[in-house]
Coordinates of C-alpha atoms in Angstrom, one line a residue:
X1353 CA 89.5 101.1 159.1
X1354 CA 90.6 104.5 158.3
X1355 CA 94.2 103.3 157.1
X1356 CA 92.0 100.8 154.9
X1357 CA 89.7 103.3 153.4
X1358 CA 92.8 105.4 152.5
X1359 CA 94.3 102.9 150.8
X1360 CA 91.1 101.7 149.2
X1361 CA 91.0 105.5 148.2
X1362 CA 94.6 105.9 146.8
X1363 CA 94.2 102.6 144.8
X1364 CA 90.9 103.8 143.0
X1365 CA 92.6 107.2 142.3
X1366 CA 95.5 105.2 141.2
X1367 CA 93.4 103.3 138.6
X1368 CA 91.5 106.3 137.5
X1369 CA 94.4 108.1 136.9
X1370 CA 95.9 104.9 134.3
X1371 CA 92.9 105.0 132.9
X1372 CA 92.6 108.9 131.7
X1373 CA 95.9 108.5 131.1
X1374 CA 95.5 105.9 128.6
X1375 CA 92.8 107.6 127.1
X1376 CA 94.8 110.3 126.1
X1377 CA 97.9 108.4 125.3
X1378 CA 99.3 109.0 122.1
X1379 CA 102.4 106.9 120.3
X1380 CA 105.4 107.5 118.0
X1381 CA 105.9 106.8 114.3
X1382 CA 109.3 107.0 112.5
X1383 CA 110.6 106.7 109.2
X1384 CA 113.4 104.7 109.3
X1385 CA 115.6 103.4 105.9
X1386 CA 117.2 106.3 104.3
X1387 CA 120.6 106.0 107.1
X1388 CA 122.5 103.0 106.6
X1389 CA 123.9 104.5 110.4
X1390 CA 120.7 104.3 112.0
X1391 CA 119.7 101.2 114.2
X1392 CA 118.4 97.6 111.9
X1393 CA 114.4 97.7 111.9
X1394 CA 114.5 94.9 114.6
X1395 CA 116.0 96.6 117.0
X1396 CA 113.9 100.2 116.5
X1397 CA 110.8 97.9 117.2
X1398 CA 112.4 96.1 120.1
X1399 CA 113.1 99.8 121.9
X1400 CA 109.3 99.5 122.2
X1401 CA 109.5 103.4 121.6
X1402 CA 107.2 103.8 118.8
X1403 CA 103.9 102.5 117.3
X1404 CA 104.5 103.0 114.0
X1405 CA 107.5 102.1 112.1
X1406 CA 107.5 103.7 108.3
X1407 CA 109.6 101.8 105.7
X1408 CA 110.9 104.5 103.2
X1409 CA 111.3 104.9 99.9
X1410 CA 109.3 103.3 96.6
X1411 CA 111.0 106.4 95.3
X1412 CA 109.9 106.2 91.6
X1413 CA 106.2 104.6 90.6
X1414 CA 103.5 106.1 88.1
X1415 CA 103.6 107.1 84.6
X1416 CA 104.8 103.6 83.2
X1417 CA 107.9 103.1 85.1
X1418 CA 108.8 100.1 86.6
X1419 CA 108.7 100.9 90.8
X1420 CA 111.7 100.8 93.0
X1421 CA 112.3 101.3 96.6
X1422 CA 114.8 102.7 97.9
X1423 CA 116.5 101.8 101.4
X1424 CA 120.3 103.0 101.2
X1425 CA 122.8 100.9 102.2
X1426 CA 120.5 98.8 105.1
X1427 CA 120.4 96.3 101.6
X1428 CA 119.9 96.5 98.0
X1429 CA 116.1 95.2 97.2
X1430 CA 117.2 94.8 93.3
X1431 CA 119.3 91.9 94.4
X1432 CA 116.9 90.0 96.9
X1433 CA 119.1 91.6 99.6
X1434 CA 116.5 93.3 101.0
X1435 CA 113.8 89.6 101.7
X1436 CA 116.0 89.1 105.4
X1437 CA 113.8 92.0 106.3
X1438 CA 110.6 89.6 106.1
X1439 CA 111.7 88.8 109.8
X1440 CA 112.3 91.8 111.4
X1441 CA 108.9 93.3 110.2
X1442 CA 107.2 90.0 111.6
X1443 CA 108.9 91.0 114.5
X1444 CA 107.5 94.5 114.7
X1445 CA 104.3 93.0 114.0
X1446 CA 104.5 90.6 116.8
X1447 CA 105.1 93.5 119.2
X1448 CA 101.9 95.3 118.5
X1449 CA 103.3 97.9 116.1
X1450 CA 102.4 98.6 112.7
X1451 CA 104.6 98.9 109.5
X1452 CA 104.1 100.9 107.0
X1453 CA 105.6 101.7 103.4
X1454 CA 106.4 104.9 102.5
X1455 CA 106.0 105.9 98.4
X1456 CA 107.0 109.5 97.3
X1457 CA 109.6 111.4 99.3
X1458 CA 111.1 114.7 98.4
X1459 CA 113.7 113.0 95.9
X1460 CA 112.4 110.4 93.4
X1461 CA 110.7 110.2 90.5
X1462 CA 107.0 109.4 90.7
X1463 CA 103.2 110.6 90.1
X1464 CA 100.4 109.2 88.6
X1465 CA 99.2 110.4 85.1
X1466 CA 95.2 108.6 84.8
X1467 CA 92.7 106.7 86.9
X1468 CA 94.1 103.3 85.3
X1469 CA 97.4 104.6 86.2
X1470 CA 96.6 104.6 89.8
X1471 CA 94.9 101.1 90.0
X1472 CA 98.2 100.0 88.1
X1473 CA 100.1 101.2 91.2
X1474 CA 97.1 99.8 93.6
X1475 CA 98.1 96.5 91.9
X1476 CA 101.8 96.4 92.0
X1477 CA 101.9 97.2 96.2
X1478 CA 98.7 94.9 97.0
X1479 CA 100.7 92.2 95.4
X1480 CA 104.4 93.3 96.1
X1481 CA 104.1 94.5 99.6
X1482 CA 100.6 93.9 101.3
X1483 CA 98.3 90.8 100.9
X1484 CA 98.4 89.9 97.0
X1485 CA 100.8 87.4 95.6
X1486 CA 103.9 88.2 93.2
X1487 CA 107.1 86.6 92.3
X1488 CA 108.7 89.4 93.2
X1489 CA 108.3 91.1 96.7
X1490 CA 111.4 92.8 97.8
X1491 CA 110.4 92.5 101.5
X1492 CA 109.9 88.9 101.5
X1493 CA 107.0 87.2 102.4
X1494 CA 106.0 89.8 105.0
X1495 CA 102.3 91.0 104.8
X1496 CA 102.9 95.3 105.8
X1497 CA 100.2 96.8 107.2
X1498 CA 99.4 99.9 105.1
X1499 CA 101.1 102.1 102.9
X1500 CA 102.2 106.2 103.9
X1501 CA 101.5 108.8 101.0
X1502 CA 104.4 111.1 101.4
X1503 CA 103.7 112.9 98.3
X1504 CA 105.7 116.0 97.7
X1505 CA 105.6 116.1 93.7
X1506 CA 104.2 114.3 90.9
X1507 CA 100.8 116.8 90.6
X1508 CA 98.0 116.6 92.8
X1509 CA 95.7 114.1 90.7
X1510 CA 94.7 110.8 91.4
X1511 CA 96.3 110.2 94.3
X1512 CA 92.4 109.8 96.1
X1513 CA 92.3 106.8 93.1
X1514 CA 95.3 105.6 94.7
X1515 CA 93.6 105.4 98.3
X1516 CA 90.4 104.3 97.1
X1517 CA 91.8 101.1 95.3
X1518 CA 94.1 100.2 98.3
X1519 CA 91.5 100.2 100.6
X1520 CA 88.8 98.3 98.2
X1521 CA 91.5 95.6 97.8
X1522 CA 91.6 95.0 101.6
X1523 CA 88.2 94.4 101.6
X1524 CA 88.2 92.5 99.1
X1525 CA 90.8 90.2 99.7
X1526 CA 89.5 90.0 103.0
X1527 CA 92.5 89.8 105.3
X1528 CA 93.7 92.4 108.0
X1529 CA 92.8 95.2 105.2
X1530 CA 95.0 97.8 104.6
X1531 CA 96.1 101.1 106.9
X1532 CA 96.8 104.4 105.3
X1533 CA 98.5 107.3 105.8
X1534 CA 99.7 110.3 104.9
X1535 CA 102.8 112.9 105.5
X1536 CA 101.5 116.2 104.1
X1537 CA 103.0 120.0 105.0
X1538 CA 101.3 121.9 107.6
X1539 CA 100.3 124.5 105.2
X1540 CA 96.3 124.2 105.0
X1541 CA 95.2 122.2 103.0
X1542 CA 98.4 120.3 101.5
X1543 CA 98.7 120.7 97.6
X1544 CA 99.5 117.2 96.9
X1545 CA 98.1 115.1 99.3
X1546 CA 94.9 117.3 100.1
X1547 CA 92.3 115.3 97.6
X1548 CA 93.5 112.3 99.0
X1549 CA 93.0 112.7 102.6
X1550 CA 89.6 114.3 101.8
X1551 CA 88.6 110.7 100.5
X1552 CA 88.0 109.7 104.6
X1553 CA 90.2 106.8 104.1
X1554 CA 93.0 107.7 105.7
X1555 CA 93.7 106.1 109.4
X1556 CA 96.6 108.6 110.4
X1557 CA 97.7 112.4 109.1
X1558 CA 101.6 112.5 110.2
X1559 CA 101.7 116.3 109.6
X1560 CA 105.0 118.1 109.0
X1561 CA 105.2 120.8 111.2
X1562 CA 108.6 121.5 110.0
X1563 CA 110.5 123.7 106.9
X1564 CA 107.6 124.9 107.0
X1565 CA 108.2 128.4 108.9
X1566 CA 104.6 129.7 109.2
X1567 CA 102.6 126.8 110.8
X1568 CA 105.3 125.4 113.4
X1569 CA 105.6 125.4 116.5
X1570 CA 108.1 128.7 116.6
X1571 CA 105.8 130.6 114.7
X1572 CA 103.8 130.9 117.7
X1573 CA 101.1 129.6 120.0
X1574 CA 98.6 131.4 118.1
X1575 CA 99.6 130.2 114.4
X1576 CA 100.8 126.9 115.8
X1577 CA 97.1 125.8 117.2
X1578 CA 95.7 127.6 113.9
X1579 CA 97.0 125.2 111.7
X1580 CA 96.6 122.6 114.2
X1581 CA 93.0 123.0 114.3
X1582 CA 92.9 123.4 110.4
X1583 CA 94.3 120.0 110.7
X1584 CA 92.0 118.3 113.0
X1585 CA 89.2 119.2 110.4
X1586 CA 89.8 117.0 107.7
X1587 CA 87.6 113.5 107.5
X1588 CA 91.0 111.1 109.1
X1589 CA 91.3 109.1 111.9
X1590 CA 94.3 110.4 114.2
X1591 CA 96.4 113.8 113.5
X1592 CA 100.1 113.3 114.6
X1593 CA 102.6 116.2 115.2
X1594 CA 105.5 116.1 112.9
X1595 CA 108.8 116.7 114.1
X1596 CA 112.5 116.4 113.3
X1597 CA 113.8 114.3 115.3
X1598 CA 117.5 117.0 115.5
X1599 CA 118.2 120.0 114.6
X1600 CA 120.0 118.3 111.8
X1601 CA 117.1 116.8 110.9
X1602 CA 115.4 119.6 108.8
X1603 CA 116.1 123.0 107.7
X1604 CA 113.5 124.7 110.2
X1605 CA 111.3 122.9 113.3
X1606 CA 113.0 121.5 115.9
X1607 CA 111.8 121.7 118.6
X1608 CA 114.0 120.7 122.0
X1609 CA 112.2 117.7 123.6
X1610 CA 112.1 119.6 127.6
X1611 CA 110.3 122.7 125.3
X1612 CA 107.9 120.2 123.3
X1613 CA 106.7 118.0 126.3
X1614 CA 106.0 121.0 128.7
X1615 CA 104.8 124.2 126.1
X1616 CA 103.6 122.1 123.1
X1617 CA 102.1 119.3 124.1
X1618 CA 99.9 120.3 126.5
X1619 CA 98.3 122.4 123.8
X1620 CA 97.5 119.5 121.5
X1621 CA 97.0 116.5 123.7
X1622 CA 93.3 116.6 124.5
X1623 CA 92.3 117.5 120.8
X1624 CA 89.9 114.9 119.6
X1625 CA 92.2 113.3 116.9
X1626 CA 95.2 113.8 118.6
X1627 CA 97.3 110.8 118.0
X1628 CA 100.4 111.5 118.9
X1629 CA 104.1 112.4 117.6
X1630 CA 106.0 111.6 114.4
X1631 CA 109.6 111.9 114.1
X1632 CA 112.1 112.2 110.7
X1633 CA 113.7 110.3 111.1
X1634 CA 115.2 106.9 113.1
X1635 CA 118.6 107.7 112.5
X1636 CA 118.9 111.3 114.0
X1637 CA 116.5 109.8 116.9
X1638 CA 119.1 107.3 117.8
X1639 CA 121.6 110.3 117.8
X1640 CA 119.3 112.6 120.0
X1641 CA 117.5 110.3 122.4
X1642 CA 114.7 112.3 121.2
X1643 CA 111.9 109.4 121.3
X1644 CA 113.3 108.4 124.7
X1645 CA 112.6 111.9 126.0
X1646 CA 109.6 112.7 125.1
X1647 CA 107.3 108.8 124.9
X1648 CA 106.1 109.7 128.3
X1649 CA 104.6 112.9 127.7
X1650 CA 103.2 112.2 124.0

C-alpha cells in the first residue's frame, strides 16, 4: 500500500509539475529570409524549435511606391520564384506555428505619408499576402497569419492606421483574422512603433534588447528589468525578449545561451506577458545552435 501511495504521490507531483510548467512555457520566433545560407523555411518549421516564424522583408511600401519584398537569394518574388514557398508556409501552419511577414527593416525604403495612405498599404497585404484575393501574391496561395511592424524609419505617423485597418479587415472578412506584431527598440517607448502598439492591437512585442547598450541585458540586472517592466506596460498581448541569435548577429547584445537560461531568464519568466524569446536571425541560429540551447529553459 505504501509503495502504491508513493507512486500515486510521484505521479500527481509529476503532472502538477507539466502543468506549471506549461503555464509558464514560452516559445521562439525568428526572422528568417535575409541569408540565402540559412536553412529553407520547411525545414526551420520542421526543427519544431520555434513558434513563430517571421518572413522578412516588404522592404519598400508607402508614399506611392509600388511594394516589394525582399528575400535574398532563397528566390526572386518579381519573377514568381518565390509562389514554391506557398507549401512550406502550409507546412509551418500545419505544425502549429504561426507565419508572419515582416514590412520595414533597417534598410528599405518605406513609411506612410496620410491616413489613406495607410489603408492603401492595409489593402495591398490583405489581398497580396493574408486573406484577400489578387493576381499577384508573391507567396502563392498561402493565407500568413499576421504581419510584424519592424519599423525603424519612415516617421512615426500612421503606422496605428496601419494596425487598425489590418485587424478591421480580419474581422471583416471573417476568416482566421489577422495576428500582429511588432519589433521595436528597448528604449521606452519606441519612437516609431510606439503609437502603434498603444492601439491594443498588437498580439506579440518582440523587443530588441540589443544595439541598444542601455536597456540590455549587460547593462545590468537593475536597467535590464527596468526597461523590461517599461515593456510589460503597454496594452499587447505577450512581450518577447529579443536577442541575436551570435555574436555576429548584432553590434551589441549577445548574450551566451548557458548565461541567458540560468541569470536572465529566471528574471523574466514569471512576468505576466512574458512570452518568450526572439532571435535575429535563422541563419546565425543554425550557426550557433542557439535555439537548441536554450527552447528548454524559454
Amino acid at each position: 500500500m505504501a509503495g502504491r501511495a508513493l507512486t500515486s504521490f510521484l505521479l500527481t507531483a509529476t503532472i502538477l509539475a507539466a502543468l506549471l510548467a506549461t503555464c509558464h512555457s514560452g516559445g521562439i520566433a525568428v526572422y528568417w529570409g535575409q541569408n540565402d545560407g540559412e536553412a529553407s523555411l520547411s525545414k526551420t518549421c520542421a526543427s519544431s524549435n520555434y513558434k513563430f516564424v517571421i518572413i522578412a522583408f516588404v522592404f519598400k511600401f508607402g508614399k506611392g511606391q509600388t511594394p516589394q519584398l525582399d528575400l535574398s537569394r532563397h528566390c526572386d518574388p518579381s519573377s514568381g520564384g518565390c509562389k514554391g514557398l506557398s507549401k512550406d508556409i502550409h507546412l509551418c501552419q500545419r505544425r502549429g506555428i504561426k507565419v508572419l511577414l515582416s514590412i520595414g527593416g533597417a534598410v528599405g525604403s518605406y513609411g506612410l505619408t496620410s491616413e489613406g495612405d495607410a489603408r492603401d498599404v492595409a489593402a495591398y497585404l490583405w489581398n497580396t499576402y493574408l486573406g484577400g484575393t489578387s493576381s499577384s501574391r508573391p507567396l502563392g496561395d498561402a493565407v500568413l497569419d499576421g504581419i510584424d511592424f519592424d519599423i525603424e524609419q519612415g516617421g512615426a505617423k500612421y503606422w496605428d492606421r496601419l494596425a487598425r485597418d489590418l485587424k478591421n479587415m480580419g474581422k471583416k472578412h471573417g476568416g482566421k483574422g489577422v495576428l500582429l506584431s511588432a519589433a521595436p527598440q528597448c528604449p521606452f517607448p519606441d519612437q516609431w512603433d510606439g503609437g502603434a502598439i498603444n492601439t491594443g492591437l498588437f498580439d506579440f512585442v518582440w523587443v530588441q534588447f540589443y544595439n541598444n547598450p542601455p536597456c540590455q541585458a549587460s547593462a545590468g540586472r537593475g536597467a535590464f528589468l527596468d526597461a523590461w517592466k517599461r515593456w510589460q506596460s503597454v496594452p499587447a498581448g505577450k512581450i518577447f525578449l529579443g536577442l541575436p541569435a551570435s555574436k555576429g548577429a548584432a553590434g551589441t547584445g549577445f548574450v551566451p545561451a548557458g548565461e541567458l537560461n540560468s541569470r536572465v531568464l529566471p528574471l523574466i519568466r514569471g512576468s505576466p506577458k512574458y512570452g518568450g524569446v526572439m532571435l535575429w536571425s535563422k541563419y546565425y541560429d543554425d550557426r550557433t545552435g542557439y535555439s537548441s540551447a536554450i527552447k528548454s529553459h524559454v
